[in-house]
PDB file of C-alpha atoms in Angstrom:
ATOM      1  CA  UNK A   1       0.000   0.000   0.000  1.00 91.00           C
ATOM      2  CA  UNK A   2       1.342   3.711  -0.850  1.00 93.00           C
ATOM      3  CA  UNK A   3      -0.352   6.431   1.287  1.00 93.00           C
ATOM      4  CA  UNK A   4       1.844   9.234   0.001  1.00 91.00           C
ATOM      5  CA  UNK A   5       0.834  12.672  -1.938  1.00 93.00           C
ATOM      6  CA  UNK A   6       0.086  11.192  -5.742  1.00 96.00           C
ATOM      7  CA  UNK A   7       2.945  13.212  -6.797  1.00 96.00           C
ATOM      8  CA  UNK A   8       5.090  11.517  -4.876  1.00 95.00           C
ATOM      9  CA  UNK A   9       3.931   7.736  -5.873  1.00 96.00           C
ATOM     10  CA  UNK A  10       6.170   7.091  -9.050  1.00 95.00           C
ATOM     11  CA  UNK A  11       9.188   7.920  -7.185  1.00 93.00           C
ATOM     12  CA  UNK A  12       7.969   5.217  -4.704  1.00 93.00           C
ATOM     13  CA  UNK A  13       7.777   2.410  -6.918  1.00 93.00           C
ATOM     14  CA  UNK A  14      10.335   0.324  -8.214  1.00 90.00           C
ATOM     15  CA  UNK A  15       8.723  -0.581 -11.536  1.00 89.00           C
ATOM     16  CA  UNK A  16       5.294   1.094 -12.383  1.00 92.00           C
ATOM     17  CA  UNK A  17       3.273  -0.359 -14.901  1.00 92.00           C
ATOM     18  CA  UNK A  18       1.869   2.160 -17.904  1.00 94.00           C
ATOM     19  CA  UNK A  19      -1.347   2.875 -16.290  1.00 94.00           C
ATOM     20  CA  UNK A  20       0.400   3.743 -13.161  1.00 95.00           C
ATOM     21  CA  UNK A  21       2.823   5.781 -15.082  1.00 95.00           C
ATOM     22  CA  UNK A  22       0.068   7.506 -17.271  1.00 95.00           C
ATOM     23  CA  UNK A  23      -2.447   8.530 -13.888  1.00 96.00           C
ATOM     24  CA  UNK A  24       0.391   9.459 -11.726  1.00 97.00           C
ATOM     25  CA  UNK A  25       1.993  11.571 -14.572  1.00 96.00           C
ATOM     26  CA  UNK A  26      -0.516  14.129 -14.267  1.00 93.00           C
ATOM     27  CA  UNK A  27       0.174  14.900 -10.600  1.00 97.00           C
ATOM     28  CA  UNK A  28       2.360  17.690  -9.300  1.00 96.00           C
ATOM     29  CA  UNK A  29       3.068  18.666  -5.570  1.00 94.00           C
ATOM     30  CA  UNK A  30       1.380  22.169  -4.185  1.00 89.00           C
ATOM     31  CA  UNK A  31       4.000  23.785  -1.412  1.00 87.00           C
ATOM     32  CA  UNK A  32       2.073  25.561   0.722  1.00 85.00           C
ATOM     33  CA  UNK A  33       3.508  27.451   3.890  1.00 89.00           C
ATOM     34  CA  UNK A  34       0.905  27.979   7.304  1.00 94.00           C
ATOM     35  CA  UNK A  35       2.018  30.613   9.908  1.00 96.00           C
ATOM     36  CA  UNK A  36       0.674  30.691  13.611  1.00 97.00           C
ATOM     37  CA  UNK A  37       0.733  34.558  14.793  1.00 97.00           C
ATOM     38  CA  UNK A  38      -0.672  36.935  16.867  1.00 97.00           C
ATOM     39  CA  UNK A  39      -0.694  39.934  14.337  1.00 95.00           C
ATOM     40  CA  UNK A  40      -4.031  41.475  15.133  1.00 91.00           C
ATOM     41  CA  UNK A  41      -3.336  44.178  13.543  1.00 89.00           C
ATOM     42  CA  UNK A  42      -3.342  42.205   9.785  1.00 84.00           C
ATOM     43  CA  UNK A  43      -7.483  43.014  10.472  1.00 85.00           C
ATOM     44  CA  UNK A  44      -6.812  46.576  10.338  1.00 83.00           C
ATOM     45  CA  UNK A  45      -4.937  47.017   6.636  1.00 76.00           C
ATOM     46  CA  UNK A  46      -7.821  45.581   5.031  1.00 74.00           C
ATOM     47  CA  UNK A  47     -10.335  47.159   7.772  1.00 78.00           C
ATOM     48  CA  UNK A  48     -12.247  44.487   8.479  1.00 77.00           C
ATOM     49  CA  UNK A  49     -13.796  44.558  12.448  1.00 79.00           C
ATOM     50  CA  UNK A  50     -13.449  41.289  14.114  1.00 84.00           C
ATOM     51  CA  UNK A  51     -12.572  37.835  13.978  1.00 88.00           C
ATOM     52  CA  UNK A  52     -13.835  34.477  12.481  1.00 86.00           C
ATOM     53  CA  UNK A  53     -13.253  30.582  11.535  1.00 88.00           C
ATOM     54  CA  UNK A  54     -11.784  31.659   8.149  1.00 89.00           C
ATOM     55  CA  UNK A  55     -11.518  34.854   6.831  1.00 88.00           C
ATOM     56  CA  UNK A  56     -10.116  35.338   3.450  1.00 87.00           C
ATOM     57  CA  UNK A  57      -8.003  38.254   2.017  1.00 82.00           C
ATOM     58  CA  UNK A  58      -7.344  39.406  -1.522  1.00 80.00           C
ATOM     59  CA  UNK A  59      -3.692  40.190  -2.480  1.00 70.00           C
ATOM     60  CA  UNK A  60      -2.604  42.580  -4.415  1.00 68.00           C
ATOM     61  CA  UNK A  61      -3.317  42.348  -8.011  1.00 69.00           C
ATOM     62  CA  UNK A  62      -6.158  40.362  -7.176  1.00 67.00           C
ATOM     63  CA  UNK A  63      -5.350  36.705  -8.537  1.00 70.00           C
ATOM     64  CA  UNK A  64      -4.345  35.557  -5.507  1.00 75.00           C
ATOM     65  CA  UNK A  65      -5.723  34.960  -1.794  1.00 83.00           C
ATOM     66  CA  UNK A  66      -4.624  33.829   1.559  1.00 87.00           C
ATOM     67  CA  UNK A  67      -6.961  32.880   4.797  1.00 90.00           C
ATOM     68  CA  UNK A  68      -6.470  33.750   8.379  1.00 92.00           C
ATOM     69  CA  UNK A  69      -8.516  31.474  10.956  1.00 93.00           C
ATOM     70  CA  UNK A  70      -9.144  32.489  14.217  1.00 94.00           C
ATOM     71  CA  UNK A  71      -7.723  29.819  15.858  1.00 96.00           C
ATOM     72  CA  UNK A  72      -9.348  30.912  19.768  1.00 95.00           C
ATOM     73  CA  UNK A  73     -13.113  30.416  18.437  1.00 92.00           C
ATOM     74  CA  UNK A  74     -12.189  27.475  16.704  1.00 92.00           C
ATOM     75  CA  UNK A  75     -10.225  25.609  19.841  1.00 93.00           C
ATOM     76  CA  UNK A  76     -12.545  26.955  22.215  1.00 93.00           C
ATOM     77  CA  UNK A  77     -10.556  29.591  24.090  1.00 94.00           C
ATOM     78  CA  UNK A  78     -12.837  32.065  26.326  1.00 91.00           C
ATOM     79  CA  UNK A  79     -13.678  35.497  24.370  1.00 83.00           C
ATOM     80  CA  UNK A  80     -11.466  37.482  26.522  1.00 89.00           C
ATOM     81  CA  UNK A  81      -8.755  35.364  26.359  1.00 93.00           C
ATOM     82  CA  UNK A  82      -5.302  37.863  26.531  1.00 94.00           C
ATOM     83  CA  UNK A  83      -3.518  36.651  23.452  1.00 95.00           C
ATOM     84  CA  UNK A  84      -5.563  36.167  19.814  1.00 95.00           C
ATOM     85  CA  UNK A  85      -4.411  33.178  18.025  1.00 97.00           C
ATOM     86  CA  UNK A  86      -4.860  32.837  14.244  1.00 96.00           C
ATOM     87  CA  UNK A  87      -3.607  30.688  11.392  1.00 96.00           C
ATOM     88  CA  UNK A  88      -2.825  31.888   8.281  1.00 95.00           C
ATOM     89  CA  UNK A  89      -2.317  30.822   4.521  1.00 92.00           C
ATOM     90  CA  UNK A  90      -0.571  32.962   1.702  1.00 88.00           C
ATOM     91  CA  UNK A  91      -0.452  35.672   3.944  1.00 89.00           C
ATOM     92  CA  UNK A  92       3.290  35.725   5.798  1.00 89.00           C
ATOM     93  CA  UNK A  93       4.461  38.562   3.984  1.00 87.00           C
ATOM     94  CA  UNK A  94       1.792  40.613   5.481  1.00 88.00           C
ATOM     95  CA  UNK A  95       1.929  39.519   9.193  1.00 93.00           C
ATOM     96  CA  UNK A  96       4.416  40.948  11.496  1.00 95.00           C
ATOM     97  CA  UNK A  97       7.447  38.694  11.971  1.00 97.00           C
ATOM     98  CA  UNK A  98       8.073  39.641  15.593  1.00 97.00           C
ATOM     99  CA  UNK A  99       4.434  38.185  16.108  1.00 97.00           C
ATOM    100  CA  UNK A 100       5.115  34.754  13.930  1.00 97.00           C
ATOM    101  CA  UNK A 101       4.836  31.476  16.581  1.00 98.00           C
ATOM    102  CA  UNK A 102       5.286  28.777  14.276  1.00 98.00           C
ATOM    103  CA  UNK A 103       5.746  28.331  10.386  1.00 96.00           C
ATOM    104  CA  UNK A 104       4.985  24.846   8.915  1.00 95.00           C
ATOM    105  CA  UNK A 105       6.125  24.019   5.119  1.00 92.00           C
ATOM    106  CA  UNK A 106       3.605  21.682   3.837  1.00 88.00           C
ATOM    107  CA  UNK A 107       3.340  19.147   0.435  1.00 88.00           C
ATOM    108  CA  UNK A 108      -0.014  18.863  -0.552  1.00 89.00           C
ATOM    109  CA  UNK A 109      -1.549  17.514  -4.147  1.00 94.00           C
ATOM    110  CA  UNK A 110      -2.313  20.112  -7.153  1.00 93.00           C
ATOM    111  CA  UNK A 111      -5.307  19.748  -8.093  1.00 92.00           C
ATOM    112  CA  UNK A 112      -5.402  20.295 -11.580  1.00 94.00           C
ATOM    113  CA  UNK A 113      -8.410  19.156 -13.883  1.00 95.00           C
ATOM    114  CA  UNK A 114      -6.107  16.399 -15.220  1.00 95.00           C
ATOM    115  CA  UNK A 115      -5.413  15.110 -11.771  1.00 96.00           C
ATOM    116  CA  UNK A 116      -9.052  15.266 -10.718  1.00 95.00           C
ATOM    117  CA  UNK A 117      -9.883  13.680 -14.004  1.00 96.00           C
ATOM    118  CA  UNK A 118      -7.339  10.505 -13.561  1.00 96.00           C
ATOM    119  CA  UNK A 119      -9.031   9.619  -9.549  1.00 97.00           C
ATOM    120  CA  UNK A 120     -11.497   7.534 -10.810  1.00 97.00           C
ATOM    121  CA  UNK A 121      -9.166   5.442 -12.791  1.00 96.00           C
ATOM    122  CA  UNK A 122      -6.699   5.219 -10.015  1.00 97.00           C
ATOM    123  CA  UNK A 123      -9.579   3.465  -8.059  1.00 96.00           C
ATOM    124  CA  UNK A 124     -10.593   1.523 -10.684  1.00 95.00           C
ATOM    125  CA  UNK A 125      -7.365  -0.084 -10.956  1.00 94.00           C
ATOM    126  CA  UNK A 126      -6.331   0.116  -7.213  1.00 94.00           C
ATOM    127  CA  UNK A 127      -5.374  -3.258  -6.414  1.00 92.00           C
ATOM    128  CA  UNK A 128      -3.857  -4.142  -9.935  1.00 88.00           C
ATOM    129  CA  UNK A 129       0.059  -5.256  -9.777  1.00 84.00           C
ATOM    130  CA  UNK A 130      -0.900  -5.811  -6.073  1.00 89.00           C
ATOM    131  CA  UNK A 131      -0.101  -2.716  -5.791  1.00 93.00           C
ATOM    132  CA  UNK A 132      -3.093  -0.182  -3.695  1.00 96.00           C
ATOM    133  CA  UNK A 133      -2.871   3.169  -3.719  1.00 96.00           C
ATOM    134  CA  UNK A 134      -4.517   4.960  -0.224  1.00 96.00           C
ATOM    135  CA  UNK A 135      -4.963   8.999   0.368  1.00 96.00           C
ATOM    136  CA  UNK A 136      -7.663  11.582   0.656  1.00 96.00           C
ATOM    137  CA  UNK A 137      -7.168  12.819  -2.585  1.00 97.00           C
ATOM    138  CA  UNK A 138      -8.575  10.131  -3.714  1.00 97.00           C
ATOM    139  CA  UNK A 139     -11.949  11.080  -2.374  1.00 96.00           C
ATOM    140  CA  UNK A 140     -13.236  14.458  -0.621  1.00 91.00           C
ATOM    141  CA  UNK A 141      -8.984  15.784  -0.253  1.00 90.00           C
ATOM    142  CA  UNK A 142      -9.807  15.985   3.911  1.00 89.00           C
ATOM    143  CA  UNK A 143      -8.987  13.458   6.408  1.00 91.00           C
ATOM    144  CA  UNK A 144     -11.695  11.750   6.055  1.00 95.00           C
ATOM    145  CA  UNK A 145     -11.298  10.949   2.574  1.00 95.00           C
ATOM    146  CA  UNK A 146      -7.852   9.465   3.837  1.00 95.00           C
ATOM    147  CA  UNK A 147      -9.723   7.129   5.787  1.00 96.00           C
ATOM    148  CA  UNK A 148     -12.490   6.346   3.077  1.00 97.00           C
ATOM    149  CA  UNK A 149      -9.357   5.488   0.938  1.00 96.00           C
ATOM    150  CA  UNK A 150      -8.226   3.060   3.416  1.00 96.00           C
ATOM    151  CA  UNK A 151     -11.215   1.668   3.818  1.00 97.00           C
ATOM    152  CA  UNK A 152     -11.882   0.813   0.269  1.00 96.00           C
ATOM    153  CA  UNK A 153      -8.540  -1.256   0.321  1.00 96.00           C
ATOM    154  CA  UNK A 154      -9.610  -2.933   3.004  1.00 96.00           C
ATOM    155  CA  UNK A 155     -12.589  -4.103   1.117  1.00 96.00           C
ATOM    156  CA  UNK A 156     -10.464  -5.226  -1.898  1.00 94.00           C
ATOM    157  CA  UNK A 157      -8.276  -7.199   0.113  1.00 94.00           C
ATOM    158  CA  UNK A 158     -11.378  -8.782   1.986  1.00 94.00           C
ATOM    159  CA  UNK A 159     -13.659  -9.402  -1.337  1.00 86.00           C
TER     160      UNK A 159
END
């Protein structure tokens, strides 16, 4: 079984056959970078009042966008809790680094239309060259589709 990112499955195999060679092909990794901070003040360039789950801000130019959650709602910290937590994607350049906790580099699939377009066929052979291929890109791209995946092998192994 291979539970890696699909753009890192060729690598992993000693000798794919074609149809692993031609689904795999079309996959390609997405580096993505998270920051935990305590900028509050990222709010006030783009003047928006509070606080939620997932915020989203435009950058410059327009064709891109980052997200900031507020991570105290979302583990339950009291409202007037001293310190703000948040989580942010695509937006480091715009948070203060004296107020940067953590950065985490990340590998996750791109999800191109010929990558979404070759899951089904993945499935569909999953199994073949006793070879099965597990991950959640494979279903909804969340951890529960990582689970789903391993589930479905299971069933293949016990039909």
């Amino acid at each position: 079984m291979i539970a890696t990112p699909p753009a890192q499955v060729l690598q992993s195999l000693r000798d794919p056959n074609p149809h692993e060679a031609s689904v795999f092909a079309n996959w390609h990794e997405n580096r993505a970078t998270t920051v935990i901070h305590t900028d509050t003040d990222l709010y006030n360039a783009w003047g928006k009042p509070g606080y939620t789950e997932f915020d989203v801000f435009a950058k410059a130019g327009g064709n891109d966008a980052g997200y900031n959650a507020y991570l105290n709602r979302l583990c339950g910290l009291p409202e007037d809790h001293h310190t703000h937590y948040f989580l942010a994607y695509n937006l480091a350049d715009r948070i203060n680094p004296a107020k940067i906790l953590h950065t985490q580099h990340h590998c996750t699939p791109l999800y191109t239309s010929d990558a979404y377009c070759s899951i089904d066929a993945i499935k569909a052979h999953n199994g073949s060259n006793n070879t099965y291929f597990a991950g959640a890109y494979l279903y909804n791209g969340l951890h529960e589709g990582a689970a789903q995946s391993a589930l479905s092998i299971r069933d293949l192994l016990l039909n």
